Coordinates of C-alpha atoms in Angstrom, one line a residue:
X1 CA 97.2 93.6 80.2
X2 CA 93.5 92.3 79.7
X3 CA 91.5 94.0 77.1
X4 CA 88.0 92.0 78.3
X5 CA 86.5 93.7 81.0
X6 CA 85.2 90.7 82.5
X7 CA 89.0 89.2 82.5
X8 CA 90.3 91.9 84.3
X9 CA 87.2 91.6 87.5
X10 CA 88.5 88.2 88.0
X11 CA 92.1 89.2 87.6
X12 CA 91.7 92.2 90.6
X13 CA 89.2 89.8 92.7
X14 CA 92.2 86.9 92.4
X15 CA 94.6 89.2 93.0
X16 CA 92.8 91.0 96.0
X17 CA 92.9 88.0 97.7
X18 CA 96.6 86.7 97.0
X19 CA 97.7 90.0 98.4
X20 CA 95.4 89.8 101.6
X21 CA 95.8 86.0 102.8
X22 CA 99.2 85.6 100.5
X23 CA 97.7 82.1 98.9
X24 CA 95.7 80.7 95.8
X25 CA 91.9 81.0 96.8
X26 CA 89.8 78.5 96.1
X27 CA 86.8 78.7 93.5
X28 CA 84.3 78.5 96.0
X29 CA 86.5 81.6 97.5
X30 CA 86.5 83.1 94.0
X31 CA 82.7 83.1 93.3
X32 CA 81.7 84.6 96.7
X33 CA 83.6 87.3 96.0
X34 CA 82.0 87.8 92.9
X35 CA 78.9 87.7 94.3
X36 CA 79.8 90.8 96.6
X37 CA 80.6 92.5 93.7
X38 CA 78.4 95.5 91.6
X39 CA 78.5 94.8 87.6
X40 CA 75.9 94.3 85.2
X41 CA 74.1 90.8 85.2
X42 CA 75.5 89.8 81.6
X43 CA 79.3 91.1 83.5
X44 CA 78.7 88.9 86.4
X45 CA 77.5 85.7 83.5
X46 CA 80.6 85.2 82.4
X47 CA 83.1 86.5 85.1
X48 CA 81.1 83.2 87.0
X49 CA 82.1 81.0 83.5
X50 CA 85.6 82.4 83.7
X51 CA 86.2 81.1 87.7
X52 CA 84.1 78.1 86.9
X53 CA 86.6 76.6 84.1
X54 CA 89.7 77.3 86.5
X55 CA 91.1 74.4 87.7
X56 CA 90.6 73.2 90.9
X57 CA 92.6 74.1 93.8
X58 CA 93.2 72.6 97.4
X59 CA 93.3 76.2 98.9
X60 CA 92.4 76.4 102.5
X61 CA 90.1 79.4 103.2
X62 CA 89.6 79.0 106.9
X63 CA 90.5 82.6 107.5
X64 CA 89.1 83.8 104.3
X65 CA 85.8 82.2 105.4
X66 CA 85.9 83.8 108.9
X67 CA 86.7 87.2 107.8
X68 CA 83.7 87.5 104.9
X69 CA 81.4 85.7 107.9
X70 CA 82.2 88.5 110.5
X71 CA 82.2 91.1 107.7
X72 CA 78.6 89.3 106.7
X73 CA 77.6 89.1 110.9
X74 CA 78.6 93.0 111.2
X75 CA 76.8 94.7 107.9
X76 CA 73.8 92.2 108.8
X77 CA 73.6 93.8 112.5
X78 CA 73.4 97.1 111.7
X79 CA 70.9 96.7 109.3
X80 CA 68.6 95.5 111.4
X81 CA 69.8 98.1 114.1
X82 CA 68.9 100.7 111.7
X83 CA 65.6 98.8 110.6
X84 CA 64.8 98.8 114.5
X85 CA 66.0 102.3 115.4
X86 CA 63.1 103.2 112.1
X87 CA 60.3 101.1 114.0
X88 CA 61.1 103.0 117.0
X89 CA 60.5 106.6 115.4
X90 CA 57.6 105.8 113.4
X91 CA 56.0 104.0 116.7
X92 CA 53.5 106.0 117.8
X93 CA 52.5 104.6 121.3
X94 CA 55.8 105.2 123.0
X95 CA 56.5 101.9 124.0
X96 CA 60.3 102.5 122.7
X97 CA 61.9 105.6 123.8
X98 CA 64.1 107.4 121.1
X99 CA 66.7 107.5 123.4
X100 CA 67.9 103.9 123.2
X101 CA 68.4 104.3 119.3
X102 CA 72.4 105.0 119.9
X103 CA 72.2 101.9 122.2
X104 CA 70.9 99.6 119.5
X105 CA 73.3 100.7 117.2
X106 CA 75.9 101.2 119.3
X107 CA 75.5 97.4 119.8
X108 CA 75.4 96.6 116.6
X109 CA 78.7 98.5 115.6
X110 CA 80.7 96.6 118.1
X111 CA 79.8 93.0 116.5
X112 CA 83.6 91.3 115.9
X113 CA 84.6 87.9 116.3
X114 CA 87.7 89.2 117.9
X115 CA 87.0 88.8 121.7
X116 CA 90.6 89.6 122.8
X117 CA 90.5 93.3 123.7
X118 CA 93.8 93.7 125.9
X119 CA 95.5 92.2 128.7
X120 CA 93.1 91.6 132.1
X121 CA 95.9 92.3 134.4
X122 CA 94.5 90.1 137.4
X123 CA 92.1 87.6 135.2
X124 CA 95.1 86.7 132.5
X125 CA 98.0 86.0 135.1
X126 CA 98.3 82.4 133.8
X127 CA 99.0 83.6 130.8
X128 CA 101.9 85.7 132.0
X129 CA 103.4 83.5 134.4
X130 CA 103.6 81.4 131.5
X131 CA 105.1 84.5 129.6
X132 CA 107.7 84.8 132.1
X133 CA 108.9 80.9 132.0
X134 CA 108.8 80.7 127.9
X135 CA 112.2 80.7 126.7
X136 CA 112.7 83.2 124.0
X137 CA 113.8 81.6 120.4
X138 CA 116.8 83.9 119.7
X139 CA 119.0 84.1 116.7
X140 CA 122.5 83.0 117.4
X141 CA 126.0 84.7 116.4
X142 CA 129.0 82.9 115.7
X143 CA 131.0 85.2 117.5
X144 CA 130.4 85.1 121.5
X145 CA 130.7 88.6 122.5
X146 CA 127.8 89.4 120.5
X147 CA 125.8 86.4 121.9
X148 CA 127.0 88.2 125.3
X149 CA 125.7 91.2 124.8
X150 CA 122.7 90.3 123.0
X151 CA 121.5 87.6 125.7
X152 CA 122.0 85.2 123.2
X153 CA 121.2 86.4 119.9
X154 CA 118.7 88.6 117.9
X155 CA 115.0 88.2 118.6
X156 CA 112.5 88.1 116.4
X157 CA 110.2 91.4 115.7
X158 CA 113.0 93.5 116.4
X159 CA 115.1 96.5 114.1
X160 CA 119.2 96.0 114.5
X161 CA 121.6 98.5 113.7
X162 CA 125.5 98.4 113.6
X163 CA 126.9 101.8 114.1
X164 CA 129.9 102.3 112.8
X165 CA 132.2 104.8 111.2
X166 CA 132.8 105.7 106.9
X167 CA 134.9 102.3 105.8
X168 CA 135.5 100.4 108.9
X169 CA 133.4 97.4 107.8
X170 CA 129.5 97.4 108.5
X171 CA 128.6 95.3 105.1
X172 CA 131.4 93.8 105.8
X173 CA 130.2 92.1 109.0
X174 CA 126.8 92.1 107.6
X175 CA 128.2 89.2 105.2
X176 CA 129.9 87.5 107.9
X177 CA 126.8 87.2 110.1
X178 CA 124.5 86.3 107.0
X179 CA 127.2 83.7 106.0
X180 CA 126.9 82.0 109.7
X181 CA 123.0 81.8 110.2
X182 CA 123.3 80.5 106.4
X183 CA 125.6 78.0 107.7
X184 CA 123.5 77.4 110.1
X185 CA 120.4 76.4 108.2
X186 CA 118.8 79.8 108.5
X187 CA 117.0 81.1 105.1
X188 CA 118.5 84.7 105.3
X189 CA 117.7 87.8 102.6
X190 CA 120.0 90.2 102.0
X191 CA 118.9 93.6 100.2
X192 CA 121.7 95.6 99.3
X193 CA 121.4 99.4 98.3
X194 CA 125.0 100.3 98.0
X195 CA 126.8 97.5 96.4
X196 CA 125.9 95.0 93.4
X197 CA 124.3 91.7 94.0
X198 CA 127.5 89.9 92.7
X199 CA 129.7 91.9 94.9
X200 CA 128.2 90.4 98.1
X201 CA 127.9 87.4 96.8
X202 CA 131.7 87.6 96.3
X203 CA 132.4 88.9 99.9
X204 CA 130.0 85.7 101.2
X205 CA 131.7 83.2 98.5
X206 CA 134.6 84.0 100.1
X207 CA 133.7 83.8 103.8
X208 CA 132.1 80.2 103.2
X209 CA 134.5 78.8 101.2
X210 CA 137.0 79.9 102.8
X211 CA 138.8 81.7 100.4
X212 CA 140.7 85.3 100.1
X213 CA 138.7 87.6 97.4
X214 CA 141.8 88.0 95.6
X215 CA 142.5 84.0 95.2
X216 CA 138.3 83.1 94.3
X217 CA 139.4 84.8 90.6
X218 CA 141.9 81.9 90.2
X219 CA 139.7 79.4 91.3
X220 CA 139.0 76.8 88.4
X221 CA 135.7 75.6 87.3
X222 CA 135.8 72.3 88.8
X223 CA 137.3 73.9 92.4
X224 CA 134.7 76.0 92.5
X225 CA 132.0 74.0 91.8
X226 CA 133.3 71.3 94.3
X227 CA 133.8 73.8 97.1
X228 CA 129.6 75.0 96.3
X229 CA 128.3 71.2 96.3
X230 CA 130.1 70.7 99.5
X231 CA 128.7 73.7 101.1
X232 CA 125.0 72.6 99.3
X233 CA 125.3 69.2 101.4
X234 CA 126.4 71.3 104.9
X235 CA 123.3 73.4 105.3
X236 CA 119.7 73.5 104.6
X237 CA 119.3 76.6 104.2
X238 CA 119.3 79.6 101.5
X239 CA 120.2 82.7 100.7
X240 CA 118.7 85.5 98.2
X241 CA 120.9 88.8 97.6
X242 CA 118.2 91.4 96.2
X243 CA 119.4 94.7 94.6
X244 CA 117.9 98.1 94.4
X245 CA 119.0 101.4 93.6
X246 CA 120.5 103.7 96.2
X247 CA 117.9 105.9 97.4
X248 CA 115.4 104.1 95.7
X249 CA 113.8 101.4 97.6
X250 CA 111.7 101.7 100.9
X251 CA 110.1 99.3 103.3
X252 CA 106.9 98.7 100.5
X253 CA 109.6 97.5 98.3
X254 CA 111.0 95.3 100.2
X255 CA 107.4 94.1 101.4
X256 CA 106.6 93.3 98.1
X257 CA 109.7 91.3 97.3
X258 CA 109.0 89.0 100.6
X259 CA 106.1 88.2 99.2
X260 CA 107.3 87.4 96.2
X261 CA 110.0 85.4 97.3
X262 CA 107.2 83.3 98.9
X263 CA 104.7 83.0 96.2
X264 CA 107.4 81.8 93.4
X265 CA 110.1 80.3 95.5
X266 CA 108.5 79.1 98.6
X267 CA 111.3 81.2 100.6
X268 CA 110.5 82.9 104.1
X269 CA 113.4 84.5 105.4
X270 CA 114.4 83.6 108.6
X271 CA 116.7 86.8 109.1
X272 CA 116.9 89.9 106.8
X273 CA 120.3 92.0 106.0
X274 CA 119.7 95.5 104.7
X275 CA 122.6 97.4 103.6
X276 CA 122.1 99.9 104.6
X277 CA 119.3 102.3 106.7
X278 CA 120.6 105.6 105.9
X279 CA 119.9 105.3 101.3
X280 CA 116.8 103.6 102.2
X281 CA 113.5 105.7 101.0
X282 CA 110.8 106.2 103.2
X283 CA 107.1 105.0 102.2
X284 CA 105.6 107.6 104.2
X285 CA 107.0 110.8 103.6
X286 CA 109.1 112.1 100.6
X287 CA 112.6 113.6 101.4
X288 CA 112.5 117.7 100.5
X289 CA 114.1 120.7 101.9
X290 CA 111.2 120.9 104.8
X291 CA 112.0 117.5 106.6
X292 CA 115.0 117.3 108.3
X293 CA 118.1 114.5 108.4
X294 CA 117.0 112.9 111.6
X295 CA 113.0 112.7 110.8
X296 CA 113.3 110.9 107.7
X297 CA 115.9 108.5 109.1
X298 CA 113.4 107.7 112.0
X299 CA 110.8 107.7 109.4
X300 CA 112.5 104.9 107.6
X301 CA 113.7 102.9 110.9
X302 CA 110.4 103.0 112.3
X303 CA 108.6 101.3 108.9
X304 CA 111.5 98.8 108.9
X305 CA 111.0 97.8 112.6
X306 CA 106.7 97.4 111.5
X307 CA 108.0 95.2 108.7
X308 CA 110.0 92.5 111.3
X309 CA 107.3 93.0 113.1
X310 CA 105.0 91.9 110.2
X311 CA 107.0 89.1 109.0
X312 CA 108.3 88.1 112.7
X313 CA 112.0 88.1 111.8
X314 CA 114.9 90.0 112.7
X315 CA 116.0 93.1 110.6
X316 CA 119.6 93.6 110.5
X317 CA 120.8 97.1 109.1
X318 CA 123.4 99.9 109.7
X319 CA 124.0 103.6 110.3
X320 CA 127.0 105.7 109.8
X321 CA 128.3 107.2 113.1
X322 CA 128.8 110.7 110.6
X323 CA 125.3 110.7 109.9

């Protein structure tokens, strides 16, 4: 898109950042980047004009500024390690012994501002006593059996999957539970690989309104939009239907569009509906003759579970008891 080389450095050192911290960086953000960067000293002129006449943003870059400072702390270290471990062989006394060179730089690999390197099992138990009293913030059904055998909802971080038989209604309960957390407030995303974007709406049109599919054709204009406004003033929260291509849409896909949805909408899910796992596509292998059914399925579920994990919501998807 850019023919100016300069114009597309800023454009990858913006965009860089957007897709690491998922926010507008600040100028100041901007031209310490570009500092870090290698071009020619007439490049690096006016890629510094170009951030300069950008308009001012009130970005915060507190974990921005702690990640280029450790990155700083780290490269620093072992450059003087190695500077060090160069004194020691050219010292000719033999004050130093050689043998503490994998010491120094040992020491100087393991710089990190990340102190938390596992659970101390008898140092940390205040931490899991208070583990064990937190109550866990579950998603709640509408229907009570499921609360019952969920211990009261979904929680968050985890992979769901209905198992059901060809036609007995998977997407079917999919939009029911997607039309209860949305009357409930919830912000809830639901990607759909099998049917059209207008066809669930239809299926959740009717659940919320309260409607038979059949009778939402004879609806009038007015009816319609009176039944929508109501619904608008009942809950708070929202709903996006996203359609792909069967077989043509994997975990980066829909990885991408959350992040999206948050850039240009300002919409995090709360819950996400994918219908359904088994005409998903995997990110990390490519379906051919020499992987079988079962691998690439696990494949796909196991990149699915890393995105709720990711994005801390549940995943809600389905499998067909003849696959």
């Amino acid at each position: 898109y850019f023919t100016s080389q300069e114009d597309k450095q800023v454009f990858n050192i913006i965009n860089n950042y957007i897709k690491l911290y998922n926010k507008i960086p600040s100028k100041e953000a901007l031209l310490v980047d570009l500092s870090n960067m290698t071009m020619s000293q007439e490049t690096h002129k006016t890629c510094y004009d170009i951030i300069s006449s950008l308009e001012k943003t009130n970005s915060n870059d507190d974990q921005w500024l702690i990640d280029n400072t450790e990155k700083f702390c780290q490269e620093k270290a072992v450059y003087n390690a190695i500077m060090d471990s160069i004194h020691i062989l050219d010292d000719k006394t033999g004050k130093k012994s050689k043998g503490s060179i994998p010491q120094i730089l040992s020491d100087a690999l393991s710089v990190s501002f990340d102190s938390h390197i596992g659970h101390d099992f008898l140092e940390d138990f205040d931490k899991r006593f208070e583990f064990y009293h937190t109550k866990e913030v579950k998603l709640h059904f509408d229907l009570d059996y499921f609360n019952k055998i969920t211990r009261g909802g979904l929680s968050r971080k985890t992979l769901n999957i209905v198992l059901a038989g060809t036609g007995v209604g998977k997407s079917l309960f999919m939009c029911h539970c997607a039309s209860a957390n949305l009357f409930n407030g919830l912000n809830v995303l639901y990607i759909t690989l099998e049917m059209s974007e207008e066809k669930i709406a239809e299926r959740i049109d009717a659940n919320m309104l309260d409607v038979k599919i059949d009778e939402l054709i004879e609806l009038s204009k007015d009816d319609y939009d009176k039944k929508v406004n109501r619904l608008k003033n009942k809950t708070k929260g929202k709903l996006i239907i996203k359609e792909y291509p069967t077989a043509c849409a994997g975990s980066a896909n829909f990885r991408h569009l959350i992040n999206e949805l948050k850039i240009k909408r300002n919409f995090i899910p709360d819950i996400i509906y994918i219908d359904y796992l088994n005409i998903c596509i995997s990110s990390r292998l490519k379906q051919s003759a020499n992987i079988n059914s079962y691998t690439y399925i696990k494949a796909i579920a196991e990149e699915l579970r890393g995105l709720a994990v990711e994005f801390n919501v549940p995943i809600v998807s389905a499998t067909q008891t003849t696959r």
